[in-house]
Amino acid sequence: MADFDLDDERAEELSTLQSIYPELVIDPSAPYTATLDLLVAPAKPLPVTFGSEQLALRLEYLPPLHLEIVLPTNYPAEAPPLIKLAAIPWLPEDIAHKLTDEAKSIWDEYGGGTVLFSYISSLQEQAETAFGLEELTLPSSLRNELEDYNRRTKRELFDKETFDCVVCLEPKKGSKCHRMQRCSHVFCVSCLQDCYNSCIDEGSVNLVKCMSTECGSSKRKKERLLSPKELLQIPLSRETVERYAKIKRKKKIESDPTIIFCPRSWCQGAMRTSKYPKITDVSQMDDSDSETEDDTSQTQTATADTGPEKRAIGVRGMDRLAVCEDCTLAFCIVCLASWHGDFARCEPRDATQLTEEDQASLNFILKNTSPCPTCSVPCQKSFGCNHMTCAQCKTHFCYLCSAWLSPDHPYQHFNDRRFKHCYQRLMDGAEGDANGDVQFGGRRGAEQMADFWEQEAMRIQIQVNEEDAG
C-alpha cells in the first residue's frame, strides 16, 4: 500500500478513483503516481483497412489507452495533473495529443479542482465513438496484432458474463456457452452439442441452425445453416462436421438441375464443377458457404417455373465435356457417351443406355475383377495371396469369393471347409489370375460359369452343324 498523507487531497482522490476503477495501479515508490488501462470498445465496430486491402475489417475492441498519471505537489489548487498517454500504433498522433491536453482544459474549467474522474469519464465517452474516427487505414503489419486482440478480448469478456440458456433454462457462465456468429443468440455448449450431433447423425442437416424462436420469424430474413467452421468452434468433433459438410453438399448437388451425373451405372458420381468444390478442409469453410447455399436455392426457385433442360441439344463444342469427380470418366453431357471430341454431332439418349464401349468396359470389370464387399470398388490382383485389403475403405476380403474377412483372423476363412470355393486355396493364382485357370466364387464365379456355358453351347452347336453337314 502506498504511503499517503491522509490530509492531502491527492491521496483522497486517488483512493476514491481506485475504488471506482480497481484496475488503477498506484506506484508504491511514488504515492501520487498511477497508471490505468482504459478499454476501447466503440458502440459501432470501427472499419479498419490494412495496407492496400480493399475489404475493411470491423473491430469491436481496440488496444487500450495506457494512461500514466502524475499529481504534482501543488495539485489541484495551482497546477493541473500531468497526463502521459503511451504510444498507441492505431491512434493518430493528433488525437493522442488532443486527449493529453484535455486534462488541462478540464482543470481550467473546474477552476483548480480535482478532475481525474471527469477526465477519465470523458475519455470513456469518446472511446464509445472511437474518438470521432469513422474509419482507419493502418499498415499491414498491424493486422494480426489488432485482429488477435479483438478476438481475445471479446472471448475474455464473454467468458466472464452469465447467460440463461433458452434450451435447458439454466444460468451458465460464458465459458460454457457459445454465441451464434450471425444472430448473437447464446446457448450453452452441451445443449448445442446434443442437438447438432443428433441432427447430423440422422442426416437432418437442415435443422443445424440457431435454436431460438426469434430466428427466421421475420419474412425478410432467411434462416441459414451454421457453417462447418462455427461448428468446430462450439466445438463438435471434426468427423461429425465433415459428415455434415458432405451431406449438405450432396443435398445441394442432387437438387441442382444443372448437375449431370456419371453415365456409368456402377458409379453415378456427379460431374466436376467449381460451383460445388470437393471438401478438403472443413475448418476453412465459413459463412461464405452458407451464402452460396442461399444463392443456389434462389437460382433454383427462379428457374423452377421454366423447367430448365438438363441436357440441351444446342450445347456446342467443349461445353459438352464433363468429367466425373469419382471415376474421372470424361463424357458428353448431351449423349452421355464417353467424350467423343468437340466436332462430333450427337443426340440426347437415355441415361440407362450404354454405348458399346461402356458395355465392353463393364463386361471386362465383371469378368476380371472382384468387388469389395463394403464399397463395391472393383479390385484386380497382380500377384500374391487371396487375402485382400481394399485400397479405398480398408476392408479385408477374399479375392476368390468377395467374402468379408475378420481383420483379426483373416486367414481362418481359407481353413474353413464350409467355404468350398476357398478352402486351402490361399495361394491360388499367386502369380496373378490373367491365365484364366483360377476358379472363383460369388459374383465373379457366376460370371465365369455363365461364360463357360455360353462357350459350351456354341461348341455343341458348331458340332451339331458339322454332323448335319457331313
PDB file of N, CA and C in Angstrom, residues 287-342:
ATOM      1  N   ASP A 287     -18.881 -18.666 -43.348  1.00  0.00           N
ATOM      2  CA  ASP A 287     -20.228 -18.246 -43.711  1.00  0.00           C
ATOM      3  C   ASP A 287     -20.426 -18.120 -45.209  1.00  0.00           C
ATOM      4  N   SER A 288     -19.346 -17.969 -45.968  1.00  0.00           N
ATOM      5  CA  SER A 288     -19.500 -17.837 -47.417  1.00  0.00           C
ATOM      6  C   SER A 288     -20.132 -19.083 -48.010  1.00  0.00           C
ATOM      7  N   ASP A 289     -19.922 -20.242 -47.332  1.00  0.00           N
ATOM      8  CA  ASP A 289     -20.541 -21.472 -47.802  1.00  0.00           C
ATOM      9  C   ASP A 289     -22.055 -21.386 -47.685  1.00  0.00           C
ATOM     10  N   SER A 290     -22.541 -20.785 -46.586  1.00  0.00           N
ATOM     11  CA  SER A 290     -23.974 -20.618 -46.400  1.00  0.00           C
ATOM     12  C   SER A 290     -24.537 -19.649 -47.415  1.00  0.00           C
ATOM     13  N   GLU A 291     -23.728 -18.608 -47.742  1.00  0.00           N
ATOM     14  CA  GLU A 291     -24.184 -17.639 -48.737  1.00  0.00           C
ATOM     15  C   GLU A 291     -24.384 -18.332 -50.076  1.00  0.00           C
ATOM     16  N   THR A 292     -23.436 -19.208 -50.441  1.00  0.00           N
ATOM     17  CA  THR A 292     -23.542 -19.930 -51.707  1.00  0.00           C
ATOM     18  C   THR A 292     -24.775 -20.800 -51.730  1.00  0.00           C
ATOM     19  N   GLU A 293     -25.068 -21.416 -50.568  1.00  0.00           N
ATOM     20  CA  GLU A 293     -26.238 -22.283 -50.490  1.00  0.00           C
ATOM     21  C   GLU A 293     -27.508 -21.492 -50.729  1.00  0.00           C
ATOM     22  N   ASP A 294     -27.602 -20.315 -50.130  1.00  0.00           N
ATOM     23  CA  ASP A 294     -28.789 -19.491 -50.303  1.00  0.00           C
ATOM     24  C   ASP A 294     -28.916 -19.027 -51.742  1.00  0.00           C
ATOM     25  N   ASP A 295     -27.771 -18.624 -52.341  1.00  0.00           N
ATOM     26  CA  ASP A 295     -27.813 -18.182 -53.725  1.00  0.00           C
ATOM     27  C   ASP A 295     -28.274 -19.305 -54.638  1.00  0.00           C
ATOM     28  N   THR A 296     -27.831 -20.539 -54.344  1.00  0.00           N
ATOM     29  CA  THR A 296     -28.237 -21.684 -55.147  1.00  0.00           C
ATOM     30  C   THR A 296     -29.728 -21.911 -55.042  1.00  0.00           C
ATOM     31  N   SER A 297     -30.261 -21.806 -53.814  1.00  0.00           N
ATOM     32  CA  SER A 297     -31.681 -22.009 -53.600  1.00  0.00           C
ATOM     33  C   SER A 297     -32.494 -20.982 -54.366  1.00  0.00           C
ATOM     34  N   GLN A 298     -32.027 -19.718 -54.354  1.00  0.00           N
ATOM     35  CA  GLN A 298     -32.741 -18.671 -55.048  1.00  0.00           C
ATOM     36  C   GLN A 298     -32.723 -18.917 -56.560  1.00  0.00           C
ATOM     37  N   THR A 299     -31.579 -19.387 -57.075  1.00  0.00           N
ATOM     38  CA  THR A 299     -31.474 -19.667 -58.502  1.00  0.00           C
ATOM     39  C   THR A 299     -32.419 -20.777 -58.909  1.00  0.00           C
ATOM     40  N   GLN A 300     -32.502 -21.816 -58.065  1.00  0.00           N
ATOM     41  CA  GLN A 300     -33.384 -22.926 -58.368  1.00  0.00           C
ATOM     42  C   GLN A 300     -34.840 -22.475 -58.355  1.00  0.00           C
ATOM     43  N   THR A 301     -35.206 -21.622 -57.413  1.00  0.00           N
ATOM     44  CA  THR A 301     -36.569 -21.121 -57.326  1.00  0.00           C
ATOM     45  C   THR A 301     -36.918 -20.313 -58.558  1.00  0.00           C
ATOM     46  N   ALA A 302     -35.931 -19.515 -59.018  1.00  0.00           N
ATOM     47  CA  ALA A 302     -36.191 -18.655 -60.160  1.00  0.00           C
ATOM     48  C   ALA A 302     -36.351 -19.455 -61.447  1.00  0.00           C
ATOM     49  N   THR A 303     -35.679 -20.607 -61.519  1.00  0.00           N
ATOM     50  CA  THR A 303     -35.735 -21.391 -62.749  1.00  0.00           C
ATOM     51  C   THR A 303     -36.739 -22.530 -62.679  1.00  0.00           C
ATOM     52  N   ALA A 304     -37.398 -22.699 -61.530  1.00  0.00           N
ATOM     53  CA  ALA A 304     -38.300 -23.829 -61.358  1.00  0.00           C
ATOM     54  C   ALA A 304     -39.508 -23.747 -62.286  1.00  0.00           C
ATOM     55  N   ASP A 305     -39.965 -22.545 -62.574  1.00  0.00           N
ATOM     56  CA  ASP A 305     -41.158 -22.383 -63.389  1.00  0.00           C
ATOM     57  C   ASP A 305     -40.907 -22.776 -64.841  1.00  0.00           C
ATOM     58  N   THR A 306     -39.719 -22.478 -65.329  1.00  0.00           N
ATOM     59  CA  THR A 306     -39.426 -22.729 -66.740  1.00  0.00           C
ATOM     60  C   THR A 306     -38.964 -24.152 -66.990  1.00  0.00           C
ATOM     61  N   GLY A 307     -38.543 -24.874 -65.917  1.00  0.00           N
ATOM     62  CA  GLY A 307     -38.082 -26.243 -66.086  1.00  0.00           C
ATOM     63  C   GLY A 307     -36.902 -26.347 -67.014  1.00  0.00           C
ATOM     64  N   PRO A 308     -35.683 -25.943 -66.540  1.00  0.00           N
ATOM     65  CA  PRO A 308     -34.517 -25.892 -67.429  1.00  0.00           C
ATOM     66  C   PRO A 308     -34.162 -27.255 -67.996  1.00  0.00           C
ATOM     67  N   GLU A 309     -33.762 -27.275 -69.251  1.00  0.00           N
ATOM     68  CA  GLU A 309     -33.349 -28.514 -69.892  1.00  0.00           C
ATOM     69  C   GLU A 309     -32.037 -28.989 -69.283  1.00  0.00           C
ATOM     70  N   LYS A 310     -31.998 -30.227 -68.882  1.00  0.00           N
ATOM     71  CA  LYS A 310     -30.799 -30.744 -68.253  1.00  0.00           C
ATOM     72  C   LYS A 310     -29.719 -31.069 -69.283  1.00  0.00           C
ATOM     73  N   ARG A 311     -30.151 -31.525 -70.460  1.00  0.00           N
ATOM     74  CA  ARG A 311     -29.182 -31.881 -71.500  1.00  0.00           C
ATOM     75  C   ARG A 311     -29.603 -31.216 -72.808  1.00  0.00           C
ATOM     76  N   ALA A 312     -29.329 -29.948 -72.914  1.00  0.00           N
ATOM     77  CA  ALA A 312     -29.752 -29.201 -74.098  1.00  0.00           C
ATOM     78  C   ALA A 312     -28.967 -29.648 -75.322  1.00  0.00           C
ATOM     79  N   ILE A 313     -29.681 -29.881 -76.447  1.00  0.00           N
ATOM     80  CA  ILE A 313     -29.029 -30.320 -77.676  1.00  0.00           C
ATOM     81  C   ILE A 313     -28.155 -29.208 -78.239  1.00  0.00           C
ATOM     82  N   GLY A 314     -28.521 -27.990 -77.958  1.00  0.00           N
ATOM     83  CA  GLY A 314     -27.800 -26.859 -78.524  1.00  0.00           C
ATOM     84  C   GLY A 314     -26.433 -26.604 -77.927  1.00  0.00           C
ATOM     85  N   VAL A 315     -26.036 -27.361 -76.896  1.00  0.00           N
ATOM     86  CA  VAL A 315     -24.718 -27.165 -76.295  1.00  0.00           C
ATOM     87  C   VAL A 315     -23.647 -27.556 -77.292  1.00  0.00           C
ATOM     88  N   ARG A 316     -22.675 -26.699 -77.489  1.00  0.00           N
ATOM     89  CA  ARG A 316     -21.680 -26.922 -78.533  1.00  0.00           C
ATOM     90  C   ARG A 316     -20.278 -27.126 -77.963  1.00  0.00           C
ATOM     91  N   GLY A 317     -19.460 -27.768 -78.805  1.00  0.00           N
ATOM     92  CA  GLY A 317     -18.030 -27.859 -78.537  1.00  0.00           C
ATOM     93  C   GLY A 317     -17.676 -28.390 -77.162  1.00  0.00           C
ATOM     94  N   MET A 318     -16.607 -27.823 -76.593  1.00  0.00           N
ATOM     95  CA  MET A 318     -16.068 -28.300 -75.318  1.00  0.00           C
ATOM     96  C   MET A 318     -17.024 -28.049 -74.159  1.00  0.00           C
ATOM     97  N   ASP A 319     -18.073 -27.237 -74.358  1.00  0.00           N
ATOM     98  CA  ASP A 319     -19.051 -27.021 -73.293  1.00  0.00           C
ATOM     99  C   ASP A 319     -19.814 -28.303 -72.984  1.00  0.00           C
ATOM    100  N   ARG A 320     -19.763 -29.255 -73.889  1.00  0.00           N
ATOM    101  CA  ARG A 320     -20.451 -30.531 -73.669  1.00  0.00           C
ATOM    102  C   ARG A 320     -19.627 -31.488 -72.817  1.00  0.00           C
ATOM    103  N   LEU A 321     -18.368 -31.174 -72.628  1.00  0.00           N
ATOM    104  CA  LEU A 321     -17.465 -32.081 -71.904  1.00  0.00           C
ATOM    105  C   LEU A 321     -17.677 -31.978 -70.404  1.00  0.00           C
ATOM    106  N   ALA A 322     -17.828 -33.127 -69.751  1.00  0.00           N
ATOM    107  CA  ALA A 322     -17.912 -33.195 -68.290  1.00  0.00           C
ATOM    108  C   ALA A 322     -17.021 -34.335 -67.828  1.00  0.00           C
ATOM    109  N   VAL A 323     -16.509 -34.202 -66.587  1.00  0.00           N
ATOM    110  CA  VAL A 323     -15.640 -35.228 -66.011  1.00  0.00           C
ATOM    111  C   VAL A 323     -16.214 -35.649 -64.674  1.00  0.00           C
ATOM    112  N   CYS A 324     -16.402 -36.943 -64.483  1.00  0.00           N
ATOM    113  CA  CYS A 324     -16.932 -37.459 -63.224  1.00  0.00           C
ATOM    114  C   CYS A 324     -15.916 -37.226 -62.108  1.00  0.00           C
ATOM    115  N   GLU A 325     -16.387 -36.710 -60.981  1.00  0.00           N
ATOM    116  CA  GLU A 325     -15.466 -36.423 -59.873  1.00  0.00           C
ATOM    117  C   GLU A 325     -15.049 -37.676 -59.118  1.00  0.00           C
ATOM    118  N   ASP A 326     -15.740 -38.813 -59.354  1.00  0.00           N
ATOM    119  CA  ASP A 326     -15.404 -40.046 -58.644  1.00  0.00           C
ATOM    120  C   ASP A 326     -14.522 -40.975 -59.480  1.00  0.00           C
ATOM    121  N   CYS A 327     -14.995 -41.336 -60.694  1.00  0.00           N
ATOM    122  CA  CYS A 327     -14.231 -42.294 -61.508  1.00  0.00           C
ATOM    123  C   CYS A 327     -13.433 -41.613 -62.615  1.00  0.00           C
ATOM    124  N   THR A 328     -13.527 -40.282 -62.723  1.00  0.00           N
ATOM    125  CA  THR A 328     -12.783 -39.448 -63.692  1.00  0.00           C
ATOM    126  C   THR A 328     -13.132 -39.756 -65.147  1.00  0.00           C
ATOM    127  N   LEU A 329     -14.293 -40.371 -65.400  1.00  0.00           N
ATOM    128  CA  LEU A 329     -14.708 -40.601 -66.776  1.00  0.00           C
ATOM    129  C   LEU A 329     -15.034 -39.270 -67.446  1.00  0.00           C
ATOM    130  N   ALA A 330     -14.462 -39.032 -68.632  1.00  0.00           N
ATOM    131  CA  ALA A 330     -14.805 -37.858 -69.431  1.00  0.00           C
ATOM    132  C   ALA A 330     -15.954 -38.244 -70.343  1.00  0.00           C
ATOM    133  N   PHE A 331     -17.080 -37.519 -70.251  1.00  0.00           N
ATOM    134  CA  PHE A 331     -18.250 -37.884 -71.043  1.00  0.00           C
ATOM    135  C   PHE A 331     -18.943 -36.638 -71.573  1.00  0.00           C
ATOM    136  N   CYS A 332     -19.847 -36.877 -72.529  1.00  0.00           N
ATOM    137  CA  CYS A 332     -20.600 -35.795 -73.163  1.00  0.00           C
ATOM    138  C   CYS A 332     -21.919 -35.602 -72.416  1.00  0.00           C
ATOM    139  N   ILE A 333     -22.266 -34.375 -72.073  1.00  0.00           N
ATOM    140  CA  ILE A 333     -23.479 -34.126 -71.305  1.00  0.00           C
ATOM    141  C   ILE A 333     -24.737 -34.215 -72.177  1.00  0.00           C
ATOM    142  N   VAL A 334     -24.561 -34.276 -73.470  1.00  0.00           N
ATOM    143  CA  VAL A 334     -25.717 -34.369 -74.357  1.00  0.00           C
ATOM    144  C   VAL A 334     -26.123 -35.824 -74.582  1.00  0.00           C
ATOM    145  N   CYS A 335     -25.157 -36.666 -75.041  1.00  0.00           N
ATOM    146  CA  CYS A 335     -25.484 -38.060 -75.348  1.00  0.00           C
ATOM    147  C   CYS A 335     -25.041 -39.029 -74.262  1.00  0.00           C
ATOM    148  N   LEU A 336     -24.341 -38.527 -73.244  1.00  0.00           N
ATOM    149  CA  LEU A 336     -23.869 -39.333 -72.112  1.00  0.00           C
ATOM    150  C   LEU A 336     -22.887 -40.427 -72.525  1.00  0.00           C
ATOM    151  N   ALA A 337     -22.315 -40.332 -73.706  1.00  0.00           N
ATOM    152  CA  ALA A 337     -21.297 -41.284 -74.133  1.00  0.00           C
ATOM    153  C   ALA A 337     -19.926 -40.790 -73.674  1.00  0.00           C
ATOM    154  N   SER A 338     -18.940 -41.678 -73.699  1.00  0.00           N
ATOM    155  CA  SER A 338     -17.573 -41.244 -73.416  1.00  0.00           C
ATOM    156  C   SER A 338     -17.208 -40.119 -74.372  1.00  0.00           C
ATOM    157  N   TRP A 339     -16.362 -39.210 -73.921  1.00  0.00           N
ATOM    158  CA  TRP A 339     -16.093 -37.999 -74.688  1.00  0.00           C
ATOM    159  C   TRP A 339     -15.613 -38.329 -76.102  1.00  0.00           C
ATOM    160  N   HIS A 340     -16.301 -37.773 -77.102  1.00  0.00           N
ATOM    161  CA  HIS A 340     -16.047 -38.079 -78.494  1.00  0.00           C
ATOM    162  C   HIS A 340     -15.451 -36.908 -79.258  1.00  0.00           C
ATOM    163  N   GLY A 341     -15.015 -35.866 -78.556  1.00  0.00           N
ATOM    164  CA  GLY A 341     -14.453 -34.707 -79.224  1.00  0.00           C
ATOM    165  C   GLY A 341     -15.501 -33.638 -79.453  1.00  0.00           C
ATOM    166  N   ASP A 342     -15.061 -32.434 -79.709  1.00  0.00           N
ATOM    167  CA  ASP A 342     -15.988 -31.312 -79.800  1.00  0.00           C
ATOM    168  C   ASP A 342     -16.545 -31.096 -81.199  1.00  0.00           C
TER     169      ASP A 342
END
